[in-house]
Amino acid sequence: MTYFFQIFNTICFIVLLVFGFRFANAMMKNAKATQDLIKKLEDLNENKKK
């Protein structure tokens, strides 16, 4: 029975790792997109002031 739990725990751990990496990747992409958006808005404001 303990052997089964060991396998089950390993599978759960791997699934969590995969989801964690996917989530981290999505967050990184979001952060970059947000930075690009802020930069574009700042550029627009600079152009308006001129």
PDB file of N, CA and C in Angstrom:
ATOM      1  N   MET A   1       0.831  -1.202   0.000  1.00  0.00           N
ATOM      2  CA  MET A   1       0.000   0.000   0.000  1.00  0.00           C
ATOM      3  C   MET A   1       0.873   1.263   0.000  1.00  0.00           C
ATOM      4  N   THR A   2       1.933   1.258   0.780  1.00  0.00           N
ATOM      5  CA  THR A   2       2.802   2.441   0.822  1.00  0.00           C
ATOM      6  C   THR A   2       3.460   2.668  -0.536  1.00  0.00           C
ATOM      7  N   TYR A   3       3.731   1.563  -1.255  1.00  0.00           N
ATOM      8  CA  TYR A   3       4.342   1.667  -2.580  1.00  0.00           C
ATOM      9  C   TYR A   3       3.413   2.434  -3.521  1.00  0.00           C
ATOM     10  N   PHE A   4       2.126   2.121  -3.435  1.00  0.00           N
ATOM     11  CA  PHE A   4       1.131   2.810  -4.262  1.00  0.00           C
ATOM     12  C   PHE A   4       1.128   4.311  -3.962  1.00  0.00           C
ATOM     13  N   PHE A   5       1.184   4.651  -2.678  1.00  0.00           N
ATOM     14  CA  PHE A   5       1.178   6.062  -2.294  1.00  0.00           C
ATOM     15  C   PHE A   5       2.424   6.777  -2.800  1.00  0.00           C
ATOM     16  N   GLN A   6       3.552   6.063  -2.805  1.00  0.00           N
ATOM     17  CA  GLN A   6       4.794   6.656  -3.303  1.00  0.00           C
ATOM     18  C   GLN A   6       4.644   7.014  -4.779  1.00  0.00           C
ATOM     19  N   ILE A   7       4.098   6.079  -5.558  1.00  0.00           N
ATOM     20  CA  ILE A   7       3.890   6.321  -6.989  1.00  0.00           C
ATOM     21  C   ILE A   7       2.909   7.479  -7.173  1.00  0.00           C
ATOM     22  N   PHE A   8       1.830   7.456  -6.412  1.00  0.00           N
ATOM     23  CA  PHE A   8       0.804   8.502  -6.496  1.00  0.00           C
ATOM     24  C   PHE A   8       1.397   9.873  -6.184  1.00  0.00           C
ATOM     25  N   ASN A   9       2.212   9.935  -5.126  1.00  0.00           N
ATOM     26  CA  ASN A   9       2.852  11.197  -4.745  1.00  0.00           C
ATOM     27  C   ASN A   9       3.780  11.693  -5.842  1.00  0.00           C
ATOM     28  N   THR A  10       4.531  10.769  -6.442  1.00  0.00           N
ATOM     29  CA  THR A  10       5.457  11.148  -7.513  1.00  0.00           C
ATOM     30  C   THR A  10       4.692  11.735  -8.694  1.00  0.00           C
ATOM     31  N   ILE A  11       3.592  11.082  -9.068  1.00  0.00           N
ATOM     32  CA  ILE A  11       2.780  11.570 -10.188  1.00  0.00           C
ATOM     33  C   ILE A  11       2.230  12.960  -9.873  1.00  0.00           C
ATOM     34  N   CYS A  12       1.708  13.134  -8.674  1.00  0.00           N
ATOM     35  CA  CYS A  12       1.171  14.437  -8.265  1.00  0.00           C
ATOM     36  C   CYS A  12       2.250  15.508  -8.327  1.00  0.00           C
ATOM     37  N   PHE A  13       3.440  15.160  -7.861  1.00  0.00           N
ATOM     38  CA  PHE A  13       4.552  16.105  -7.846  1.00  0.00           C
ATOM     39  C   PHE A  13       4.910  16.538  -9.263  1.00  0.00           C
ATOM     40  N   ILE A  14       4.974  15.573 -10.184  1.00  0.00           N
ATOM     41  CA  ILE A  14       5.318  15.878 -11.575  1.00  0.00           C
ATOM     42  C   ILE A  14       4.255  16.782 -12.195  1.00  0.00           C
ATOM     43  N   VAL A  15       2.981  16.449 -11.950  1.00  0.00           N
ATOM     44  CA  VAL A  15       1.884  17.265 -12.492  1.00  0.00           C
ATOM     45  C   VAL A  15       1.981  18.693 -11.961  1.00  0.00           C
ATOM     46  N   LEU A  16       2.249  18.822 -10.657  1.00  0.00           N
ATOM     47  CA  LEU A  16       2.379  20.151 -10.058  1.00  0.00           C
ATOM     48  C   LEU A  16       3.535  20.919 -10.689  1.00  0.00           C
ATOM     49  N   LEU A  17       4.657  20.240 -10.911  1.00  0.00           N
ATOM     50  CA  LEU A  17       5.814  20.886 -11.532  1.00  0.00           C
ATOM     51  C   LEU A  17       5.452  21.414 -12.911  1.00  0.00           C
ATOM     52  N   VAL A  18       4.803  20.561 -13.714  1.00  0.00           N
ATOM     53  CA  VAL A  18       4.438  20.962 -15.077  1.00  0.00           C
ATOM     54  C   VAL A  18       3.521  22.183 -15.042  1.00  0.00           C
ATOM     55  N   PHE A  19       2.487  22.131 -14.189  1.00  0.00           N
ATOM     56  CA  PHE A  19       1.563  23.261 -14.095  1.00  0.00           C
ATOM     57  C   PHE A  19       2.285  24.505 -13.593  1.00  0.00           C
ATOM     58  N   GLY A  20       3.194  24.316 -12.637  1.00  0.00           N
ATOM     59  CA  GLY A  20       3.958  25.442 -12.105  1.00  0.00           C
ATOM     60  C   GLY A  20       4.765  26.123 -13.192  1.00  0.00           C
ATOM     61  N   PHE A  21       5.439  25.322 -14.018  1.00  0.00           N
ATOM     62  CA  PHE A  21       6.248  25.898 -15.089  1.00  0.00           C
ATOM     63  C   PHE A  21       5.372  26.620 -16.099  1.00  0.00           C
ATOM     64  N   ARG A  22       4.231  26.022 -16.439  1.00  0.00           N
ATOM     65  CA  ARG A  22       3.324  26.660 -17.404  1.00  0.00           C
ATOM     66  C   ARG A  22       2.814  27.984 -16.850  1.00  0.00           C
ATOM     67  N   PHE A  23       2.444  27.976 -15.582  1.00  0.00           N
ATOM     68  CA  PHE A  23       1.931  29.186 -14.940  1.00  0.00           C
ATOM     69  C   PHE A  23       3.009  30.268 -14.901  1.00  0.00           C
ATOM     70  N   ALA A  24       4.239  29.862 -14.537  1.00  0.00           N
ATOM     71  CA  ALA A  24       5.351  30.813 -14.482  1.00  0.00           C
ATOM     72  C   ALA A  24       5.605  31.403 -15.866  1.00  0.00           C
ATOM     73  N   ASN A  25       5.562  30.565 -16.888  1.00  0.00           N
ATOM     74  CA  ASN A  25       5.764  31.033 -18.258  1.00  0.00           C
ATOM     75  C   ASN A  25       4.710  32.058 -18.632  1.00  0.00           C
ATOM     76  N   ALA A  26       3.459  31.759 -18.324  1.00  0.00           N
ATOM     77  CA  ALA A  26       2.365  32.678 -18.641  1.00  0.00           C
ATOM     78  C   ALA A  26       2.560  34.004 -17.913  1.00  0.00           C
ATOM     79  N   MET A  27       2.973  33.947 -16.651  1.00  0.00           N
ATOM     80  CA  MET A  27       3.187  35.159 -15.879  1.00  0.00           C
ATOM     81  C   MET A  27       4.310  35.998 -16.479  1.00  0.00           C
ATOM     82  N   MET A  28       5.388  35.328 -16.915  1.00  0.00           N
ATOM     83  CA  MET A  28       6.514  36.042 -17.518  1.00  0.00           C
ATOM     84  C   MET A  28       6.052  36.753 -18.782  1.00  0.00           C
ATOM     85  N   LYS A  29       5.278  36.056 -19.614  1.00  0.00           N
ATOM     86  CA  LYS A  29       4.772  36.662 -20.854  1.00  0.00           C
ATOM     87  C   LYS A  29       3.879  37.846 -20.526  1.00  0.00           C
ATOM     88  N   ASN A  30       3.020  37.695 -19.510  1.00  0.00           N
ATOM     89  CA  ASN A  30       2.132  38.785 -19.094  1.00  0.00           C
ATOM     90  C   ASN A  30       2.930  39.992 -18.629  1.00  0.00           C
ATOM     91  N   ALA A  31       3.967  39.742 -17.829  1.00  0.00           N
ATOM     92  CA  ALA A  31       4.788  40.832 -17.308  1.00  0.00           C
ATOM     93  C   ALA A  31       5.451  41.578 -18.464  1.00  0.00           C
ATOM     94  N   LYS A  32       5.970  40.833 -19.438  1.00  0.00           N
ATOM     95  CA  LYS A  32       6.636  41.459 -20.579  1.00  0.00           C
ATOM     96  C   LYS A  32       5.631  42.273 -21.384  1.00  0.00           C
ATOM     97  N   ALA A  33       4.449  41.721 -21.616  1.00  0.00           N
ATOM     98  CA  ALA A  33       3.420  42.433 -22.374  1.00  0.00           C
ATOM     99  C   ALA A  33       3.021  43.713 -21.646  1.00  0.00           C
ATOM    100  N   THR A  34       2.904  43.634 -20.326  1.00  0.00           N
ATOM    101  CA  THR A  34       2.541  44.808 -19.534  1.00  0.00           C
ATOM    102  C   THR A  34       3.617  45.878 -19.647  1.00  0.00           C
ATOM    103  N   GLN A  35       4.895  45.459 -19.568  1.00  0.00           N
ATOM    104  CA  GLN A  35       5.999  46.411 -19.697  1.00  0.00           C
ATOM    105  C   GLN A  35       5.971  47.087 -21.058  1.00  0.00           C
ATOM    106  N   ASP A  36       5.741  46.295 -22.116  1.00  0.00           N
ATOM    107  CA  ASP A  36       5.675  46.855 -23.470  1.00  0.00           C
ATOM    108  C   ASP A  36       4.544  47.874 -23.560  1.00  0.00           C
ATOM    109  N   LEU A  37       3.401  47.524 -22.961  1.00  0.00           N
ATOM    110  CA  LEU A  37       2.239  48.406 -22.993  1.00  0.00           C
ATOM    111  C   LEU A  37       2.554  49.725 -22.282  1.00  0.00           C
ATOM    112  N   ILE A  38       3.186  49.636 -21.103  1.00  0.00           N
ATOM    113  CA  ILE A  38       3.536  50.843 -20.345  1.00  0.00           C
ATOM    114  C   ILE A  38       4.491  51.710 -21.159  1.00  0.00           C
ATOM    115  N   LYS A  39       5.467  51.060 -21.798  1.00  0.00           N
ATOM    116  CA  LYS A  39       6.437  51.804 -22.612  1.00  0.00           C
ATOM    117  C   LYS A  39       5.723  52.523 -23.760  1.00  0.00           C
ATOM    118  N   LYS A  40       4.799  51.839 -24.415  1.00  0.00           N
ATOM    119  CA  LYS A  40       4.053  52.456 -25.523  1.00  0.00           C
ATOM    120  C   LYS A  40       3.250  53.653 -25.028  1.00  0.00           C
ATOM    121  N   LEU A  41       2.608  53.498 -23.866  1.00  0.00           N
ATOM    122  CA  LEU A  41       1.824  54.603 -23.308  1.00  0.00           C
ATOM    123  C   LEU A  41       2.728  55.790 -22.985  1.00  0.00           C
ATOM    124  N   GLU A  42       3.912  55.508 -22.428  1.00  0.00           N
ATOM    125  CA  GLU A  42       4.851  56.584 -22.108  1.00  0.00           C
ATOM    126  C   GLU A  42       5.311  57.283 -23.380  1.00  0.00           C
ATOM    127  N   ASP A  43       5.584  56.497 -24.425  1.00  0.00           N
ATOM    128  CA  ASP A  43       5.994  57.083 -25.705  1.00  0.00           C
ATOM    129  C   ASP A  43       4.890  57.981 -26.251  1.00  0.00           C
ATOM    130  N   LEU A  44       3.644  57.518 -26.145  1.00  0.00           N
ATOM    131  CA  LEU A  44       2.511  58.321 -26.620  1.00  0.00           C
ATOM    132  C   LEU A  44       2.438  59.643 -25.855  1.00  0.00           C
ATOM    133  N   ASN A  45       2.621  59.582 -24.552  1.00  0.00           N
ATOM    134  CA  ASN A  45       2.579  60.796 -23.734  1.00  0.00           C
ATOM    135  C   ASN A  45       3.701  61.743 -24.118  1.00  0.00           C
ATOM    136  N   GLU A  46       4.882  61.208 -24.374  1.00  0.00           N
ATOM    137  CA  GLU A  46       6.023  62.027 -24.792  1.00  0.00           C
ATOM    138  C   GLU A  46       5.694  62.740 -26.098  1.00  0.00           C
ATOM    139  N   ASN A  47       5.089  62.009 -27.030  1.00  0.00           N
ATOM    140  CA  ASN A  47       4.751  62.592 -28.332  1.00  0.00           C
ATOM    141  C   ASN A  47       3.689  63.683 -28.192  1.00  0.00           C
ATOM    142  N   LYS A  48       2.766  63.508 -27.265  1.00  0.00           N
ATOM    143  CA  LYS A  48       1.712  64.509 -27.061  1.00  0.00           C
ATOM    144  C   LYS A  48       2.301  65.812 -26.522  1.00  0.00           C
ATOM    145  N   LYS A  49       3.306  65.697 -25.648  1.00  0.00           N
ATOM    146  CA  LYS A  49       3.901  66.880 -25.021  1.00  0.00           C
ATOM    147  C   LYS A  49       4.654  67.734 -26.037  1.00  0.00           C
ATOM    148  N   LYS A  50       5.198  67.100 -27.056  1.00  0.00           N
ATOM    149  CA  LYS A  50       6.032  67.832 -28.026  1.00  0.00           C
ATOM    150  C   LYS A  50       5.236  68.794 -28.875  1.00  0.00           C
TER     151      LYS A  50
END
